[in-house]
Each structure stands twice: as C-alpha cells, then as structure tokens.
PDB file of C-alpha atoms in Angstrom:
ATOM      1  CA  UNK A   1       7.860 -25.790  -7.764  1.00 35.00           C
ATOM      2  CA  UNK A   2       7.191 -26.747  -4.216  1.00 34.00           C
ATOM      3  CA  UNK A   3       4.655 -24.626  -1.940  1.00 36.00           C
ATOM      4  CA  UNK A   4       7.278 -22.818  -0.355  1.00 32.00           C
ATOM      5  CA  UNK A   5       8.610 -21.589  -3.355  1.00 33.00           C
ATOM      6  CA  UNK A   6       5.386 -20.666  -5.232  1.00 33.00           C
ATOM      7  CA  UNK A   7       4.519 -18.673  -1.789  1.00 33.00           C
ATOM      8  CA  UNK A   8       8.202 -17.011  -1.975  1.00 33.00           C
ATOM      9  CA  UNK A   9       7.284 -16.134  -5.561  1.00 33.00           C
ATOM     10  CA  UNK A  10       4.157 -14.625  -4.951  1.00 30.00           C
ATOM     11  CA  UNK A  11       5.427 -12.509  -1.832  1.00 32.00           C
ATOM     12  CA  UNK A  12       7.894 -11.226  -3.749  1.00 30.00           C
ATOM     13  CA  UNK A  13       5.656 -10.034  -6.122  1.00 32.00           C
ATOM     14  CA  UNK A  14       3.527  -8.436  -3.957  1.00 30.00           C
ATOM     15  CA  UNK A  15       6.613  -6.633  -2.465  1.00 32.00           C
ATOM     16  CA  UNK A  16       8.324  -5.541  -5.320  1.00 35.00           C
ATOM     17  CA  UNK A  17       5.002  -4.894  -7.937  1.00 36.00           C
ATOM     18  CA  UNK A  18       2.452  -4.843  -6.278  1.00 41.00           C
ATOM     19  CA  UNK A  19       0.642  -7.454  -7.942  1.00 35.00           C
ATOM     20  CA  UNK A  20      -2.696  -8.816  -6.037  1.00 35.00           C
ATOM     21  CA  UNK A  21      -3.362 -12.351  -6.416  1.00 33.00           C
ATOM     22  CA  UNK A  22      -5.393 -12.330  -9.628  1.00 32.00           C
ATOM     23  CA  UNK A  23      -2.312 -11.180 -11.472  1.00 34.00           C
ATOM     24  CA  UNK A  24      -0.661 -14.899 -11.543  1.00 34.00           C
ATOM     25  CA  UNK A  25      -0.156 -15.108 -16.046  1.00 39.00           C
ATOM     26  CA  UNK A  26       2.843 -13.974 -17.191  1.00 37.00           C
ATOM     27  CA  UNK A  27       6.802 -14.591 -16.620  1.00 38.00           C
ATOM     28  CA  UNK A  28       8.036 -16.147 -12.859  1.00 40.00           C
ATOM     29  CA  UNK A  29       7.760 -13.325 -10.158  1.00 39.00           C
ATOM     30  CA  UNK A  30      11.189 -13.422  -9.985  1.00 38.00           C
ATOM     31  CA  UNK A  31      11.649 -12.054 -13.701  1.00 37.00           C
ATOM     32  CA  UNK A  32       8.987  -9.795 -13.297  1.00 35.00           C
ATOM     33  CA  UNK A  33      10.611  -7.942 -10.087  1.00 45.00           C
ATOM     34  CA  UNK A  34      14.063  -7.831 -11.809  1.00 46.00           C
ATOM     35  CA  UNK A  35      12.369  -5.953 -15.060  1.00 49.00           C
ATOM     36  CA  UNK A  36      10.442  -3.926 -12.342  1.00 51.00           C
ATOM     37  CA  UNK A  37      13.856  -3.071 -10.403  1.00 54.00           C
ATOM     38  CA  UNK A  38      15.881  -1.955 -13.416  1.00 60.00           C
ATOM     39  CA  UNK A  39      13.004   0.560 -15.104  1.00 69.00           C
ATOM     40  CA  UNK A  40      12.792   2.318 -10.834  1.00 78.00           C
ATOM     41  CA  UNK A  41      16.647   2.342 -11.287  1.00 82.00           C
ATOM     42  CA  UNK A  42      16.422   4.808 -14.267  1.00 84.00           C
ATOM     43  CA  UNK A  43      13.993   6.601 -11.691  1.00 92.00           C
ATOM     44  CA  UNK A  44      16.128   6.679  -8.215  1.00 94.00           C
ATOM     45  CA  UNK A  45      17.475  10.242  -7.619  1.00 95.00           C
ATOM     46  CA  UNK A  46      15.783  13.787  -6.459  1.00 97.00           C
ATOM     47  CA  UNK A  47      13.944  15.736  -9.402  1.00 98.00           C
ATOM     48  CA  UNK A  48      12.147  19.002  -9.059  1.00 98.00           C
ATOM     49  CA  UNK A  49      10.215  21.047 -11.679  1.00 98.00           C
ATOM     50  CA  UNK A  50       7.128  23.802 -10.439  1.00 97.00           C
ATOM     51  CA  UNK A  51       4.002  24.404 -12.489  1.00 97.00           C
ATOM     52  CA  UNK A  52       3.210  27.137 -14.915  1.00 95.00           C
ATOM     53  CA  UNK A  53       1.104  28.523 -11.565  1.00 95.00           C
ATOM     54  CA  UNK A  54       4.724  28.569 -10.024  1.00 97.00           C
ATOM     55  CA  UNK A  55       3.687  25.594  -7.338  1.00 97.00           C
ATOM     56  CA  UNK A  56       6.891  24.016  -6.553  1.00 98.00           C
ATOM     57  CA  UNK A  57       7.507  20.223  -6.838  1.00 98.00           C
ATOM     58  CA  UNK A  58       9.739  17.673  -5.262  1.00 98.00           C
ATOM     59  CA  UNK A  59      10.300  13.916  -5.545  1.00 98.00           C
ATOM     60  CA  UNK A  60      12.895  12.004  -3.980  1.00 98.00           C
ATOM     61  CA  UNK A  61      13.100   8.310  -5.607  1.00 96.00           C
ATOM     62  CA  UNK A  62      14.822   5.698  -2.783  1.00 95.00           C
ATOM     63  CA  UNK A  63      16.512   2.735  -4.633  1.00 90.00           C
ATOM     64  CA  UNK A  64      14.173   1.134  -2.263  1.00 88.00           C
ATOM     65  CA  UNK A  65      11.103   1.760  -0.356  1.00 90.00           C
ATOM     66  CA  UNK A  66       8.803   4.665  -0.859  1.00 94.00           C
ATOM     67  CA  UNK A  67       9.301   7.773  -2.301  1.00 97.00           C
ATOM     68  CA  UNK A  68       9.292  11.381  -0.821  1.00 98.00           C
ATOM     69  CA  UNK A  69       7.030  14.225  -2.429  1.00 98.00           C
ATOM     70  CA  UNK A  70       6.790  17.503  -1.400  1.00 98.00           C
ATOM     71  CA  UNK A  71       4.699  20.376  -2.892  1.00 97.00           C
ATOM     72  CA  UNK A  72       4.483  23.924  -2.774  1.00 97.00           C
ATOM     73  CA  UNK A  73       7.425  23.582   0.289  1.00 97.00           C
ATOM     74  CA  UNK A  74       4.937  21.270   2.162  1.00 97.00           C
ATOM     75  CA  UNK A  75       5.402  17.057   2.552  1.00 98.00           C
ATOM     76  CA  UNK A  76       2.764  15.678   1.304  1.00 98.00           C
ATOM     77  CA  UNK A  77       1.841  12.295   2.348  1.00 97.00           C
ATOM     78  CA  UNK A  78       2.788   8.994  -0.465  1.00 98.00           C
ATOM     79  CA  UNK A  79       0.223   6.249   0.204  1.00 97.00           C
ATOM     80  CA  UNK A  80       1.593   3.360  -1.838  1.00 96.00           C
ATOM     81  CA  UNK A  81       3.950   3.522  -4.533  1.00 96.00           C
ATOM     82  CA  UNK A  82       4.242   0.984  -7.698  1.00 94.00           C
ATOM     83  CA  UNK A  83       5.933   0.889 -11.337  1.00 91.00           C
ATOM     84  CA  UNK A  84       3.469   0.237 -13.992  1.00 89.00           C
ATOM     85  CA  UNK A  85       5.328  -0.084 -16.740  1.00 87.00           C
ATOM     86  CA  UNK A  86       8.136   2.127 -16.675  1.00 89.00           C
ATOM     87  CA  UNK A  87       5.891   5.001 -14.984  1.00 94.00           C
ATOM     88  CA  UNK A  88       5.928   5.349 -11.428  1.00 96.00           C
ATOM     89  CA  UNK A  89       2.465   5.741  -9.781  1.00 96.00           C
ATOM     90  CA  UNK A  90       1.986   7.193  -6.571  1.00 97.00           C
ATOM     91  CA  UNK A  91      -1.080   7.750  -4.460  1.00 97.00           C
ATOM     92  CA  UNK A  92      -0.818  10.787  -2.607  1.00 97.00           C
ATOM     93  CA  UNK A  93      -2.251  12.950   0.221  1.00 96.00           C
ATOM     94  CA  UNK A  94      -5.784  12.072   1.775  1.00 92.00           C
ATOM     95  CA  UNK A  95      -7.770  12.199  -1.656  1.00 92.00           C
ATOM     96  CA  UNK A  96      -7.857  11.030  -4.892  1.00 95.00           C
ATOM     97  CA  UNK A  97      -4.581  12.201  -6.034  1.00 96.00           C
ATOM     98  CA  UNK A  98      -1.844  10.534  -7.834  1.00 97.00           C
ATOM     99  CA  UNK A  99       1.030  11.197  -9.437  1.00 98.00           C
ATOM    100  CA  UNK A 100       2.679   9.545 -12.362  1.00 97.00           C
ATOM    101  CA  UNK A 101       6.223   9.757 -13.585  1.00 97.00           C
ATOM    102  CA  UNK A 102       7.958   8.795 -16.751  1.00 95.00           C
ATOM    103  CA  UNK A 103      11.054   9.232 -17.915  1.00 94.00           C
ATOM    104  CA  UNK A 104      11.436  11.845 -21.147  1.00 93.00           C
ATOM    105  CA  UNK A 105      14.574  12.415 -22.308  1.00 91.00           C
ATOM    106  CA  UNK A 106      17.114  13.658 -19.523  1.00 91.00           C
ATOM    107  CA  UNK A 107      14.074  14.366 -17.007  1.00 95.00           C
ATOM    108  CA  UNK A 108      10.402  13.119 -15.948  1.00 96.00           C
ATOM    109  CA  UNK A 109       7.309  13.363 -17.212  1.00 97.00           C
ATOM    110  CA  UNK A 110       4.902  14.725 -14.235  1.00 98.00           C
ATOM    111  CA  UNK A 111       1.335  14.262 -14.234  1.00 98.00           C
ATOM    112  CA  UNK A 112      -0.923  15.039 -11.090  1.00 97.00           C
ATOM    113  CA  UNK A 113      -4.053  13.741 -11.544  1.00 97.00           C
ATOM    114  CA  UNK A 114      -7.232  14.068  -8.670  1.00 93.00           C
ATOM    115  CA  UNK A 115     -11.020  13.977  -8.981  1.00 85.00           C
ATOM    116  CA  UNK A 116     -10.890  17.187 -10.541  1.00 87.00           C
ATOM    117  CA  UNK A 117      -8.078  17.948 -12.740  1.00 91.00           C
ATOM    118  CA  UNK A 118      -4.885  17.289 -14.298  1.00 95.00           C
ATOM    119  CA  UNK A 119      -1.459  19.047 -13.623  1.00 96.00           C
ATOM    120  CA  UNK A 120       1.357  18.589 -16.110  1.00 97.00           C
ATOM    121  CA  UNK A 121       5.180  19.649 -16.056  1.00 98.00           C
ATOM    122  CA  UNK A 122       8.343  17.972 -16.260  1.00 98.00           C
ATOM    123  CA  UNK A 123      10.995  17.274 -13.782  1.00 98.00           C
ATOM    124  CA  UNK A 124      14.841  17.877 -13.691  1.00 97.00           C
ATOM    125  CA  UNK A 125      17.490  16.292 -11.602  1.00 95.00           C
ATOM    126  CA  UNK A 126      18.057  18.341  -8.396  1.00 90.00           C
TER     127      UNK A 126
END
C-alpha cells in the first residue's frame, strides 16, 4: 500500500467511524466503513416515541451526515454522531448527554444518558 493510499484509508475512517488514530488493528478501513454504512442504513428514516413523563422525542437519521434531534418540541443541538456497533451514539446539547439507538424489532431502542440519569423508551417510524 503506498502512502497515499494508507492516508486515503485512514481519512476515510475517520469520516465514516470515527476512528482516532490508535484504532489501526482490524479489517482495511475500507471494509470497516462499508459494515459501518449498511448497520446506519437499517437506521436512516424519522422515528419518534415520548417518555412515560410525556416528553416528546424526535430523530431524523440522514443517509449521510448528522442527525436531527428534537425534544420536548425544541432542537436540540447533535455534537458528533458515530455507529458503534450497530447503535448509533450521539452527543447532544451543551452537557454530558448522549443518546444511543438500537434497532429492536420494527423500532429503536432509546436511551438518554447524562451525568445524572438515564431515560429509556422506544422509537417508531414517523
């Protein structure tokens, strides 16, 4: 693999799973973004759900780029997005907040998680 390519491959990592540069065992980049691709596939389309304290939730999944989340009627800001696995994992607002999705059966898991607490419902297709 020439230098060029190896820095391709490791850009493209970076891009698509937001790997950091200790992460360099495992299959090519390119194999890893393609497996990382297909499980946010499953994931692209708007879900809502609310809370059992009523709190509305929205997530809009791009095919690409980052995803939309809005709680409660307000947008709340998404910081960085990645797939870990097949859960999504997104920092949100100003805190310590993130939000993890999985898919369960026809809908997503939902897990808020801050420095406090843990939320849990699941989400339908909108």
């Amino acid at each position: 693999m020439t230098i060029y390519h190896a820095a391709a491959a490791v850009a493209l990592c970076f891009t698509l799973s937001g790997c950091n540069a200790t992460n360099t065992a495992g299959p090519p980049a390119g194999a890893m973004a393609a497996g990382k691709m297909e499980s946010r596939q499953a994931l692209v389309r708007t879900w809502s759900g609310s809370l059992a304290s009523g709190k509305s939730i929205q997530l809009r999944i791009p095919e690409s780029g980052t995803p939309s989340y809005r709680f409660d009627g307000q947008n709340v800001a998404v910081r960085s997005a990645s797939m870990t696995g097949g859960a999504l994992v997104m920092a949100v607002g100003r805190g310590p907040g993130t939000v993890t999705v999985t898919p369960s059966g026809n809908g997503l898991a939902y897990t808020y998680r801050d420095g406090g607490g843990t939320a849990r419902t699941m989400l339908s297709r909108s």
